[in-house]
PDB file of C-alpha atoms in Angstrom:
ATOM      1  CA  UNK L1422      18.840  -5.915  40.083  1.00  0.00           C
ATOM      2  CA  UNK L1423      18.406  -3.733  37.149  1.00  0.00           C
ATOM      3  CA  UNK L1424      14.672  -4.080  36.465  1.00  0.00           C
ATOM      4  CA  UNK L1425      11.400  -2.345  37.253  1.00  0.00           C
ATOM      5  CA  UNK L1426       9.971  -1.838  40.561  1.00  0.00           C
ATOM      6  CA  UNK L1427       6.406  -0.708  40.948  1.00  0.00           C
ATOM      7  CA  UNK L1428       5.360  -0.742  44.490  1.00  0.00           C
ATOM      8  CA  UNK L1429       1.834  -1.665  45.433  1.00  0.00           C
ATOM      9  CA  UNK L1430       0.134   0.898  47.877  1.00  0.00           C
ATOM     10  CA  UNK L1431      -1.960  -0.560  50.608  1.00  0.00           C
ATOM     11  CA  UNK L1432      -3.919   2.600  51.086  1.00  0.00           C
ATOM     12  CA  UNK L1433      -4.762   2.721  47.359  1.00  0.00           C
ATOM     13  CA  UNK L1434      -5.675  -0.888  47.240  1.00  0.00           C
ATOM     14  CA  UNK L1435      -7.996  -0.415  50.112  1.00  0.00           C
ATOM     15  CA  UNK L1436      -9.706   2.234  48.236  1.00  0.00           C
ATOM     16  CA  UNK L1437     -10.054   0.196  45.025  1.00  0.00           C
ATOM     17  CA  UNK L1438     -11.825  -2.542  47.146  1.00  0.00           C
ATOM     18  CA  UNK L1439     -14.188   0.089  48.650  1.00  0.00           C
ATOM     19  CA  UNK L1440     -15.445   1.446  45.324  1.00  0.00           C
ATOM     20  CA  UNK L1441     -15.274  -1.995  43.201  1.00  0.00           C
ATOM     21  CA  UNK L1442     -18.583  -2.920  41.659  1.00  0.00           C
ATOM     22  CA  UNK L1443     -17.140  -5.868  39.853  1.00  0.00           C
ATOM     23  CA  UNK L1444     -14.616  -8.489  41.121  1.00  0.00           C
ATOM     24  CA  UNK L1445     -13.689 -11.493  39.283  1.00  0.00           C
ATOM     25  CA  UNK L1446     -11.224 -14.102  40.558  1.00  0.00           C
ATOM     26  CA  UNK L1447      -9.698 -16.519  37.997  1.00  0.00           C
ATOM     27  CA  UNK L1448      -6.836 -19.143  38.903  1.00  0.00           C
ATOM     28  CA  UNK L1449      -4.308 -16.915  40.205  1.00  0.00           C
ATOM     29  CA  UNK L1450      -5.824 -13.548  39.223  1.00  0.00           C
ATOM     30  CA  UNK L1451      -8.012 -11.105  40.921  1.00  0.00           C
ATOM     31  CA  UNK L1452      -9.722  -8.410  38.801  1.00  0.00           C
ATOM     32  CA  UNK L1453     -10.981  -5.205  40.128  1.00  0.00           C
ATOM     33  CA  UNK L1454     -13.309  -3.316  37.785  1.00  0.00           C
ATOM     34  CA  UNK L1455     -15.406  -0.393  37.969  1.00  0.00           C
ATOM     35  CA  UNK L1456     -16.341   1.288  34.587  1.00  0.00           C
ATOM     36  CA  UNK L1457     -14.386   4.407  34.046  1.00  0.00           C
ATOM     37  CA  UNK L1458     -13.056   4.230  37.903  1.00  0.00           C
ATOM     38  CA  UNK L1459     -10.480   1.271  37.812  1.00  0.00           C
ATOM     39  CA  UNK L1460      -9.695  -2.054  36.039  1.00  0.00           C
ATOM     40  CA  UNK L1461      -6.649  -3.550  37.726  1.00  0.00           C
ATOM     41  CA  UNK L1462      -5.691  -7.453  37.609  1.00  0.00           C
ATOM     42  CA  UNK L1463      -3.581  -8.613  40.473  1.00  0.00           C
ATOM     43  CA  UNK L1464      -1.567 -11.695  39.350  1.00  0.00           C
ATOM     44  CA  UNK L1465      -0.039 -14.120  41.957  1.00  0.00           C
ATOM     45  CA  UNK L1466       0.009 -17.466  40.221  1.00  0.00           C
ATOM     46  CA  UNK L1467       3.859 -18.180  38.981  1.00  0.00           C
ATOM     47  CA  UNK L1468       2.685 -19.828  35.655  1.00  0.00           C
ATOM     48  CA  UNK L1469       0.465 -17.060  34.786  1.00  0.00           C
ATOM     49  CA  UNK L1470       3.098 -14.562  35.425  1.00  0.00           C
ATOM     50  CA  UNK L1471       5.364 -16.186  32.867  1.00  0.00           C
ATOM     51  CA  UNK L1472       2.742 -16.241  30.489  1.00  0.00           C
ATOM     52  CA  UNK L1473       1.855 -12.799  30.934  1.00  0.00           C
ATOM     53  CA  UNK L1474       5.362 -11.295  31.183  1.00  0.00           C
ATOM     54  CA  UNK L1475       5.780 -12.889  27.557  1.00  0.00           C
ATOM     55  CA  UNK L1476       2.446 -11.859  26.085  1.00  0.00           C
ATOM     56  CA  UNK L1477       2.707  -9.411  23.308  1.00  0.00           C
ATOM     57  CA  UNK L1478      -0.687  -8.072  24.019  1.00  0.00           C
ATOM     58  CA  UNK L1479       0.588  -7.014  27.442  1.00  0.00           C
ATOM     59  CA  UNK L1480       3.450  -4.419  27.638  1.00  0.00           C
ATOM     60  CA  UNK L1481       4.917  -1.373  28.965  1.00  0.00           C
ATOM     61  CA  UNK L1482       3.861   0.763  25.759  1.00  0.00           C
ATOM     62  CA  UNK L1483       1.564   2.489  28.158  1.00  0.00           C
ATOM     63  CA  UNK L1484      -1.430   4.350  26.683  1.00  0.00           C
ATOM     64  CA  UNK L1485      -2.391   7.794  28.022  1.00  0.00           C
ATOM     65  CA  UNK L1486      -6.039   7.335  28.626  1.00  0.00           C
ATOM     66  CA  UNK L1487      -8.255   4.687  30.575  1.00  0.00           C
ATOM     67  CA  UNK L1488     -10.147   4.530  34.014  1.00  0.00           C
ATOM     68  CA  UNK L1489      -9.277   7.345  36.442  1.00  0.00           C
ATOM     69  CA  UNK L1490      -7.262   5.301  39.016  1.00  0.00           C
ATOM     70  CA  UNK L1491      -5.297   3.264  36.331  1.00  0.00           C
ATOM     71  CA  UNK L1492      -4.360   6.651  34.949  1.00  0.00           C
ATOM     72  CA  UNK L1493      -3.228   8.205  38.289  1.00  0.00           C
ATOM     73  CA  UNK L1494      -1.223   4.952  38.960  1.00  0.00           C
ATOM     74  CA  UNK L1495       0.471   5.209  35.567  1.00  0.00           C
ATOM     75  CA  UNK L1496       1.276   8.968  35.654  1.00  0.00           C
ATOM     76  CA  UNK L1497       2.741   8.692  39.152  1.00  0.00           C
ATOM     77  CA  UNK L1498       5.121   5.631  37.971  1.00  0.00           C
ATOM     78  CA  UNK L1499       6.278   7.338  34.801  1.00  0.00           C
ATOM     79  CA  UNK L1500       6.906  10.907  36.651  1.00  0.00           C
ATOM     80  CA  UNK L1501       9.063   8.808  39.316  1.00  0.00           C
ATOM     81  CA  UNK L1502      11.020   6.666  37.025  1.00  0.00           C
ATOM     82  CA  UNK L1503      11.799   9.224  34.293  1.00  0.00           C
ATOM     83  CA  UNK L1504      14.289  12.202  33.967  1.00  0.00           C
ATOM     84  CA  UNK L1505      14.348  15.217  31.821  1.00  0.00           C
ATOM     85  CA  UNK L1506      11.530  13.431  30.030  1.00  0.00           C
ATOM     86  CA  UNK L1507      13.350  10.166  29.346  1.00  0.00           C
ATOM     87  CA  UNK L1508      12.015   7.095  30.879  1.00  0.00           C
ATOM     88  CA  UNK L1509      14.350   4.819  32.827  1.00  0.00           C
ATOM     89  CA  UNK L1510      15.124   1.539  30.719  1.00  0.00           C
ATOM     90  CA  UNK L1511      12.964  -0.911  32.832  1.00  0.00           C
ATOM     91  CA  UNK L1512       9.663   1.261  31.945  1.00  0.00           C
ATOM     92  CA  UNK L1513      10.600   1.214  28.014  1.00  0.00           C
ATOM     93  CA  UNK L1514       8.135  -0.847  26.006  1.00  0.00           C
ATOM     94  CA  UNK L1515       9.128  -4.142  24.031  1.00  0.00           C
ATOM     95  CA  UNK L1516       9.116  -2.274  20.749  1.00  0.00           C
ATOM     96  CA  UNK L1517      11.388   0.474  21.660  1.00  0.00           C
ATOM     97  CA  UNK L1518      14.140   0.289  19.089  1.00  0.00           C
ATOM     98  CA  UNK L1519      16.931   1.145  21.230  1.00  0.00           C
ATOM     99  CA  UNK L1520      15.949  -1.035  24.039  1.00  0.00           C
ATOM    100  CA  UNK L1521      16.830  -4.443  22.878  1.00  0.00           C
ATOM    101  CA  UNK L1522      20.345  -3.698  21.684  1.00  0.00           C
ATOM    102  CA  UNK L1523      21.292  -1.598  24.790  1.00  0.00           C
ATOM    103  CA  UNK L1524      19.904  -4.490  27.032  1.00  0.00           C
ATOM    104  CA  UNK L1525      21.926  -7.184  25.281  1.00  0.00           C
ATOM    105  CA  UNK L1526      25.135  -5.004  25.526  1.00  0.00           C
ATOM    106  CA  UNK L1527      24.936  -4.522  29.359  1.00  0.00           C
ATOM    107  CA  UNK L1528      23.671  -7.915  29.894  1.00  0.00           C
ATOM    108  CA  UNK L1529      26.837  -9.313  28.201  1.00  0.00           C
ATOM    109  CA  UNK L1530      29.018  -6.801  30.165  1.00  0.00           C
ATOM    110  CA  UNK L1531      27.332  -7.793  33.628  1.00  0.00           C
ATOM    111  CA  UNK L1532      27.869 -11.439  32.910  1.00  0.00           C
ATOM    112  CA  UNK L1533      31.379 -10.760  32.342  1.00  0.00           C
ATOM    113  CA  UNK L1534      31.518  -8.968  35.605  1.00  0.00           C
ATOM    114  CA  UNK L1535      30.000 -11.933  37.128  1.00  0.00           C
ATOM    115  CA  UNK L1536      32.678 -14.397  36.394  1.00  0.00           C
ATOM    116  CA  UNK L1537      34.931 -11.789  38.232  1.00  0.00           C
ATOM    117  CA  UNK L1538      33.147 -11.678  41.438  1.00  0.00           C
ATOM    118  CA  UNK L1539      31.808 -15.506  41.862  1.00  0.00           C
ATOM    119  CA  UNK L1540      34.998 -16.800  43.386  1.00  0.00           C
ATOM    120  CA  UNK L1541      35.268 -14.021  45.991  1.00  0.00           C
ATOM    121  CA  UNK L1542      37.818 -11.501  45.002  1.00  0.00           C
ATOM    122  CA  UNK L1543      39.377  -9.124  47.495  1.00  0.00           C
ATOM    123  CA  UNK L1544      37.338  -6.420  46.304  1.00  0.00           C
ATOM    124  CA  UNK L1545      34.267  -8.003  48.045  1.00  0.00           C
ATOM    125  CA  UNK L1546      36.137  -7.910  51.633  1.00  0.00           C
ATOM    126  CA  UNK L1547      34.309  -4.819  52.869  1.00  0.00           C
ATOM    127  CA  UNK L1548      30.884  -6.570  52.254  1.00  0.00           C
ATOM    128  CA  UNK L1549      31.949  -9.851  53.761  1.00  0.00           C
ATOM    129  CA  UNK L1550      33.221  -7.881  56.716  1.00  0.00           C
ATOM    130  CA  UNK L1551      29.660  -6.547  57.126  1.00  0.00           C
ATOM    131  CA  UNK L1552      28.206  -9.879  56.740  1.00  0.00           C
ATOM    132  CA  UNK L1553      30.582 -11.076  59.811  1.00  0.00           C
ATOM    133  CA  UNK L1554      29.039  -8.678  61.820  1.00  0.00           C
ATOM    134  CA  UNK L1555      31.316  -5.634  61.714  1.00  0.00           C
ATOM    135  CA  UNK L1556      29.497  -2.206  60.615  1.00  0.00           C
ATOM    136  CA  UNK L1557      26.222  -0.629  60.709  1.00  0.00           C
ATOM    137  CA  UNK L1558      23.065  -0.733  58.223  1.00  0.00           C
ATOM    138  CA  UNK L1559      24.154   2.786  56.934  1.00  0.00           C
ATOM    139  CA  UNK L1560      27.616   1.609  56.092  1.00  0.00           C
ATOM    140  CA  UNK L1561      26.200  -1.520  54.205  1.00  0.00           C
ATOM    141  CA  UNK L1562      23.975   0.938  52.100  1.00  0.00           C
ATOM    142  CA  UNK L1563      27.131   2.788  50.972  1.00  0.00           C
ATOM    143  CA  UNK L1564      29.015  -0.108  50.262  1.00  0.00           C
ATOM    144  CA  UNK L1565      26.014  -1.746  47.860  1.00  0.00           C
ATOM    145  CA  UNK L1566      25.309   1.382  46.311  1.00  0.00           C
ATOM    146  CA  UNK L1567      29.244   1.941  45.495  1.00  0.00           C
ATOM    147  CA  UNK L1568      29.381  -1.890  44.271  1.00  0.00           C
ATOM    148  CA  UNK L1569      26.686  -1.394  41.813  1.00  0.00           C
ATOM    149  CA  UNK L1570      27.695   2.214  40.810  1.00  0.00           C
ATOM    150  CA  UNK L1571      31.206   0.984  39.832  1.00  0.00           C
ATOM    151  CA  UNK L1572      29.533  -1.360  37.099  1.00  0.00           C
ATOM    152  CA  UNK L1573      28.836   1.842  35.310  1.00  0.00           C
ATOM    153  CA  UNK L1574      31.731   4.247  36.492  1.00  0.00           C
ATOM    154  CA  UNK L1575      34.687   2.258  38.015  1.00  0.00           C
ATOM    155  CA  UNK L1576      35.738   5.325  40.166  1.00  0.00           C
ATOM    156  CA  UNK L1577      32.452   6.070  41.671  1.00  0.00           C
ATOM    157  CA  UNK L1578      32.135   6.754  45.187  1.00  0.00           C
ATOM    158  CA  UNK L1579      28.854   6.406  47.056  1.00  0.00           C
ATOM    159  CA  UNK L1580      27.943   9.010  49.875  1.00  0.00           C
ATOM    160  CA  UNK L1581      25.578   9.635  52.359  1.00  0.00           C
ATOM    161  CA  UNK L1582      23.548  12.071  49.821  1.00  0.00           C
ATOM    162  CA  UNK L1583      23.597   9.336  47.195  1.00  0.00           C
ATOM    163  CA  UNK L1584      22.080   7.018  49.474  1.00  0.00           C
ATOM    164  CA  UNK L1585      19.617   9.655  50.621  1.00  0.00           C
ATOM    165  CA  UNK L1586      18.612  10.502  47.166  1.00  0.00           C
ATOM    166  CA  UNK L1587      17.988   6.520  46.276  1.00  0.00           C
ATOM    167  CA  UNK L1588      15.772   6.311  49.474  1.00  0.00           C
ATOM    168  CA  UNK L1589      13.919   9.299  48.361  1.00  0.00           C
ATOM    169  CA  UNK L1590      13.013   7.701  45.219  1.00  0.00           C
ATOM    170  CA  UNK L1591      12.025   4.564  46.549  1.00  0.00           C
ATOM    171  CA  UNK L1592       9.738   6.276  49.322  1.00  0.00           C
ATOM    172  CA  UNK L1593       8.063   8.373  46.181  1.00  0.00           C
ATOM    173  CA  UNK L1594       7.443   5.031  44.490  1.00  0.00           C
ATOM    174  CA  UNK L1595       5.505   3.315  47.593  1.00  0.00           C
ATOM    175  CA  UNK L1596       3.994   6.422  49.005  1.00  0.00           C
ATOM    176  CA  UNK L1597       0.470   7.105  49.074  1.00  0.00           C
ATOM    177  CA  UNK L1598       0.717  10.264  50.902  1.00  0.00           C
ATOM    178  CA  UNK L1599      -0.613  13.045  48.215  1.00  0.00           C
ATOM    179  CA  UNK L1600       0.374  15.755  50.313  1.00  0.00           C
ATOM    180  CA  UNK L1601       4.033  14.548  50.506  1.00  0.00           C
ATOM    181  CA  UNK L1602       4.406  13.757  46.995  1.00  0.00           C
ATOM    182  CA  UNK L1603       2.785  17.168  46.055  1.00  0.00           C
ATOM    183  CA  UNK L1604       5.454  18.743  48.456  1.00  0.00           C
ATOM    184  CA  UNK L1605       8.333  16.809  46.847  1.00  0.00           C
ATOM    185  CA  UNK L1606       7.129  17.950  43.506  1.00  0.00           C
ATOM    186  CA  UNK L1607       6.779  21.751  44.282  1.00  0.00           C
ATOM    187  CA  UNK L1608      10.369  21.819  46.128  1.00  0.00           C
ATOM    188  CA  UNK L1609      11.945  19.611  43.302  1.00  0.00           C
ATOM    189  CA  UNK L1610      13.467  17.511  46.019  1.00  0.00           C
ATOM    190  CA  UNK L1611      12.746  14.094  43.987  1.00  0.00           C
ATOM    191  CA  UNK L1612      13.951  15.480  40.608  1.00  0.00           C
ATOM    192  CA  UNK L1613      17.205  16.700  42.563  1.00  0.00           C
ATOM    193  CA  UNK L1614      17.560  13.180  43.949  1.00  0.00           C
ATOM    194  CA  UNK L1615      17.543  11.707  40.546  1.00  0.00           C
ATOM    195  CA  UNK L1616      19.532  14.331  39.186  1.00  0.00           C
ATOM    196  CA  UNK L1617      22.454  13.704  41.685  1.00  0.00           C
ATOM    197  CA  UNK L1618      22.364   9.951  41.199  1.00  0.00           C
ATOM    198  CA  UNK L1619      22.485  10.568  37.218  1.00  0.00           C
ATOM    199  CA  UNK L1620      25.516  12.833  37.660  1.00  0.00           C
ATOM    200  CA  UNK L1621      27.357  10.134  39.278  1.00  0.00           C
ATOM    201  CA  UNK L1622      26.870   7.517  36.350  1.00  0.00           C
ATOM    202  CA  UNK L1623      27.307  10.216  33.470  1.00  0.00           C
ATOM    203  CA  UNK L1624      23.619  10.120  32.837  1.00  0.00           C
ATOM    204  CA  UNK L1625      23.145   6.507  32.349  1.00  0.00           C
ATOM    205  CA  UNK L1626      19.572   5.985  33.431  1.00  0.00           C
ATOM    206  CA  UNK L1627      20.105   2.523  33.567  1.00  0.00           C
ATOM    207  CA  UNK L1628      22.733   2.980  36.533  1.00  0.00           C
ATOM    208  CA  UNK L1629      20.514   5.319  38.046  1.00  0.00           C
ATOM    209  CA  UNK L1630      17.709   2.925  38.769  1.00  0.00           C
ATOM    210  CA  UNK L1631      20.365   0.322  39.571  1.00  0.00           C
ATOM    211  CA  UNK L1632      21.457   2.435  42.355  1.00  0.00           C
ATOM    212  CA  UNK L1633      18.072   3.073  43.598  1.00  0.00           C
ATOM    213  CA  UNK L1634      16.245  -0.400  43.253  1.00  0.00           C
ATOM    214  CA  UNK L1635      18.951  -2.913  43.036  1.00  0.00           C
ATOM    215  CA  UNK L1636      20.636  -1.341  46.031  1.00  0.00           C
ATOM    216  CA  UNK L1637      17.707  -2.017  48.334  1.00  0.00           C
ATOM    217  CA  UNK L1638      17.317  -5.693  47.073  1.00  0.00           C
ATOM    218  CA  UNK L1639      20.918  -6.827  47.453  1.00  0.00           C
ATOM    219  CA  UNK L1640      20.999  -4.819  50.893  1.00  0.00           C
ATOM    220  CA  UNK L1641      17.949  -7.035  52.085  1.00  0.00           C
ATOM    221  CA  UNK L1642      19.907 -10.090  50.777  1.00  0.00           C
ATOM    222  CA  UNK L1643      23.153  -9.161  52.737  1.00  0.00           C
ATOM    223  CA  UNK L1644      20.942  -8.647  55.877  1.00  0.00           C
ATOM    224  CA  UNK L1645      19.808 -12.080  55.210  1.00  0.00           C
ATOM    225  CA  UNK L1646      23.225 -13.372  54.956  1.00  0.00           C
ATOM    226  CA  UNK L1647      24.304 -11.721  58.050  1.00  0.00           C
ATOM    227  CA  UNK L1648      21.580 -13.770  59.910  1.00  0.00           C
ATOM    228  CA  UNK L1649      22.932 -16.932  58.278  1.00  0.00           C
ATOM    229  CA  UNK L1650      26.575 -16.223  59.078  1.00  0.00           C
ATOM    230  CA  UNK L1651      25.459 -15.819  62.672  1.00  0.00           C
ATOM    231  CA  UNK L1652      24.343 -19.150  63.232  1.00  0.00           C
ATOM    232  CA  UNK L1653      27.384 -21.534  63.684  1.00  0.00           C
ATOM    233  CA  UNK L1654      25.570 -24.821  63.010  1.00  0.00           C
ATOM    234  CA  UNK L1655      23.955 -23.451  59.953  1.00  0.00           C
ATOM    235  CA  UNK L1656      26.614 -21.987  58.251  1.00  0.00           C
ATOM    236  CA  UNK L1657      29.002 -25.009  58.760  1.00  0.00           C
ATOM    237  CA  UNK L1658      26.632 -27.188  56.767  1.00  0.00           C
ATOM    238  CA  UNK L1659      24.917 -24.851  54.191  1.00  0.00           C
ATOM    239  CA  UNK L1660      26.107 -24.749  50.619  1.00  0.00           C
ATOM    240  CA  UNK L1661      26.827 -21.452  48.905  1.00  0.00           C
ATOM    241  CA  UNK L1662      24.004 -22.143  46.359  1.00  0.00           C
ATOM    242  CA  UNK L1663      21.642 -22.635  49.311  1.00  0.00           C
ATOM    243  CA  UNK L1664      22.731 -19.454  50.728  1.00  0.00           C
ATOM    244  CA  UNK L1665      22.380 -17.453  47.352  1.00  0.00           C
ATOM    245  CA  UNK L1666      19.079 -18.744  47.132  1.00  0.00           C
ATOM    246  CA  UNK L1667      17.968 -17.748  50.464  1.00  0.00           C
ATOM    247  CA  UNK L1668      19.383 -14.168  49.722  1.00  0.00           C
ATOM    248  CA  UNK L1669      17.650 -13.264  46.371  1.00  0.00           C
ATOM    249  CA  UNK L1670      14.920 -10.663  46.597  1.00  0.00           C
ATOM    250  CA  UNK L1671      12.801  -9.925  43.969  1.00  0.00           C
ATOM    251  CA  UNK L1672      10.941  -6.627  43.389  1.00  0.00           C
ATOM    252  CA  UNK L1673       7.517  -6.527  45.312  1.00  0.00           C
ATOM    253  CA  UNK L1674       5.520  -6.107  41.762  1.00  0.00           C
ATOM    254  CA  UNK L1675       6.027  -5.075  38.228  1.00  0.00           C
ATOM    255  CA  UNK L1676       3.332  -3.567  35.911  1.00  0.00           C
ATOM    256  CA  UNK L1677       2.010  -4.065  32.643  1.00  0.00           C
ATOM    257  CA  UNK L1678      -0.753  -2.719  30.529  1.00  0.00           C
ATOM    258  CA  UNK L1679      -3.041  -4.313  27.986  1.00  0.00           C
ATOM    259  CA  UNK L1680      -2.610  -3.065  24.447  1.00  0.00           C
ATOM    260  CA  UNK L1681      -6.003  -4.664  23.119  1.00  0.00           C
ATOM    261  CA  UNK L1682      -8.944  -6.450  24.754  1.00  0.00           C
ATOM    262  CA  UNK L1683      -8.786 -10.201  25.075  1.00  0.00           C
ATOM    263  CA  UNK L1684      -8.502 -12.685  27.706  1.00  0.00           C
ATOM    264  CA  UNK L1685      -5.676 -14.577  29.608  1.00  0.00           C
ATOM    265  CA  UNK L1686      -5.910 -17.679  31.871  1.00  0.00           C
ATOM    266  CA  UNK L1687      -9.605 -17.330  32.078  1.00  0.00           C
ATOM    267  CA  UNK L1688      -9.768 -13.614  33.069  1.00  0.00           C
ATOM    268  CA  UNK L1689     -11.148 -11.251  30.510  1.00  0.00           C
ATOM    269  CA  UNK L1690      -9.348  -7.722  30.236  1.00  0.00           C
ATOM    270  CA  UNK L1691     -10.161  -4.435  28.109  1.00  0.00           C
ATOM    271  CA  UNK L1692      -7.560  -2.272  26.341  1.00  0.00           C
ATOM    272  CA  UNK L1693      -5.789  -0.297  28.967  1.00  0.00           C
ATOM    273  CA  UNK L1694      -6.182  -2.868  31.867  1.00  0.00           C
ATOM    274  CA  UNK L1695      -3.536  -3.018  34.193  1.00  0.00           C
ATOM    275  CA  UNK L1696      -1.674  -6.129  35.316  1.00  0.00           C
ATOM    276  CA  UNK L1697       0.103  -6.141  38.657  1.00  0.00           C
ATOM    277  CA  UNK L1698       2.521  -9.074  38.814  1.00  0.00           C
ATOM    278  CA  UNK L1699       3.425 -10.066  42.422  1.00  0.00           C
ATOM    279  CA  UNK L1700       7.128 -11.006  42.070  1.00  0.00           C
ATOM    280  CA  UNK L1701       7.836 -10.593  45.751  1.00  0.00           C
ATOM    281  CA  UNK L1702       5.772 -13.185  47.044  1.00  0.00           C
ATOM    282  CA  UNK L1703       5.555 -15.698  44.037  1.00  0.00           C
ATOM    283  CA  UNK L1704       9.329 -15.867  43.530  1.00  0.00           C
ATOM    284  CA  UNK L1705       9.851 -17.668  46.800  1.00  0.00           C
ATOM    285  CA  UNK L1706      11.368 -21.231  46.614  1.00  0.00           C
ATOM    286  CA  UNK L1707      13.689 -23.068  43.980  1.00  0.00           C
ATOM    287  CA  UNK L1708      10.924 -23.529  41.442  1.00  0.00           C
ATOM    288  CA  UNK L1709      10.126 -20.119  41.036  1.00  0.00           C
ATOM    289  CA  UNK L1710      13.596 -18.253  41.362  1.00  0.00           C
ATOM    290  CA  UNK L1711      13.499 -17.548  37.697  1.00  0.00           C
ATOM    291  CA  UNK L1712      10.750 -14.917  38.815  1.00  0.00           C
ATOM    292  CA  UNK L1713      13.168 -13.128  40.694  1.00  0.00           C
ATOM    293  CA  UNK L1714      14.747 -11.720  37.646  1.00  0.00           C
ATOM    294  CA  UNK L1715      11.878 -12.687  35.115  1.00  0.00           C
ATOM    295  CA  UNK L1716      14.638 -14.854  33.478  1.00  0.00           C
ATOM    296  CA  UNK L1717      12.230 -16.193  30.842  1.00  0.00           C
ATOM    297  CA  UNK L1718      10.787 -13.144  29.826  1.00  0.00           C
ATOM    298  CA  UNK L1719      11.972 -10.341  27.181  1.00  0.00           C
ATOM    299  CA  UNK L1720      12.114  -7.944  30.097  1.00  0.00           C
ATOM    300  CA  UNK L1721      14.687 -10.079  32.033  1.00  0.00           C
ATOM    301  CA  UNK L1722      16.768  -8.504  34.633  1.00  0.00           C
ATOM    302  CA  UNK L1723      20.391  -7.653  33.281  1.00  0.00           C
ATOM    303  CA  UNK L1724      21.994  -8.664  36.353  1.00  0.00           C
ATOM    304  CA  UNK L1725      20.441 -12.039  36.521  1.00  0.00           C
ATOM    305  CA  UNK L1726      24.140 -13.732  36.725  1.00  0.00           C
ATOM    306  CA  UNK L1727      25.889 -11.043  38.287  1.00  0.00           C
ATOM    307  CA  UNK L1728      23.647 -10.724  41.447  1.00  0.00           C
ATOM    308  CA  UNK L1729      23.834 -14.489  42.326  1.00  0.00           C
ATOM    309  CA  UNK L1730      27.573 -14.279  41.469  1.00  0.00           C
ATOM    310  CA  UNK L1731      28.130 -11.315  43.814  1.00  0.00           C
ATOM    311  CA  UNK L1732      26.166 -13.142  46.736  1.00  0.00           C
ATOM    312  CA  UNK L1733      28.068 -16.245  46.310  1.00  0.00           C
ATOM    313  CA  UNK L1734      31.469 -14.348  46.202  1.00  0.00           C
ATOM    314  CA  UNK L1735      30.653 -12.458  49.407  1.00  0.00           C
ATOM    315  CA  UNK L1736      29.631 -15.943  51.239  1.00  0.00           C
ATOM    316  CA  UNK L1737      32.727 -17.513  49.968  1.00  0.00           C
ATOM    317  CA  UNK L1738      34.907 -14.960  51.549  1.00  0.00           C
ATOM    318  CA  UNK L1739      32.828 -14.950  54.857  1.00  0.00           C
ATOM    319  CA  UNK L1740      32.518 -18.697  55.264  1.00  0.00           C
ATOM    320  CA  UNK L1741      36.324 -19.147  54.670  1.00  0.00           C
ATOM    321  CA  UNK L1742      37.063 -16.581  57.290  1.00  0.00           C
ATOM    322  CA  UNK L1743      34.758 -18.211  59.893  1.00  0.00           C
ATOM    323  CA  UNK L1744      35.752 -21.618  59.433  1.00  0.00           C
ATOM    324  CA  UNK L1745      39.433 -20.667  59.905  1.00  0.00           C
ATOM    325  CA  UNK L1746      38.446 -18.776  63.344  1.00  0.00           C
TER     326      UNK L1746
END
């Protein structure tokens, strides 16, 4: 899914709890605050996430000063999700002059692609074959990255090296190992990984992050689909819509920063406060499926129609073959 992925580090969160002098819990929000050290608000209520995701006071227009741990987190995110000084599209602020036009153009193109795949065309057969039980996890990674990459370059061919590059970036985003991160920076491994992926999509940074993050989320969904297909009783009764619902996965978290001091949902915040929106846990269930793609937000995922269409198309081919056999 073509959207931001900001991973929560368990080790870092434990450190925040250890030093926190003030913790305030509002409805669906938990603020950890220590002056000059940290000011982070974790949000787990679906309604509050919707409010925050559209609040103009809370944006991706990241300021470069604030509590020490806030700045450490931001610097890490901005370093990982940029290339040659340019931020990946999912980290651009609401006010960026190029963001909205580019987003609308790609959204329309992906919607057209969704119409092509939702009925299960022959091009989805390799994915359907994997769901039926043929092929390794490594094979699926290649197939999914190639499927995503061809949204940007029709002749793109995924390789073991390109999949490994995507994994390096994801690991860097979620790792709390400072020495490992330092080693990657000194060796240039992380930059080489992003450069390789960019070369495959003619420098399109939206394509780069799609092959990194959307790849993993769709892979997760197809692993779930394989489990469903392996149950004869279930696959004979479940609808395509229900399968798609089961197989949609959201990014674990996304990040917003306060542009001014104010209050939301009973929780006060300061300029520079970081909001961590817990999409992974709050998007479960049909009532909150819009949170998978932040569909009601200005920063909606551009593949909000293409991903469900892809999953539905794959299941259409899978179920047709299994019913015949």
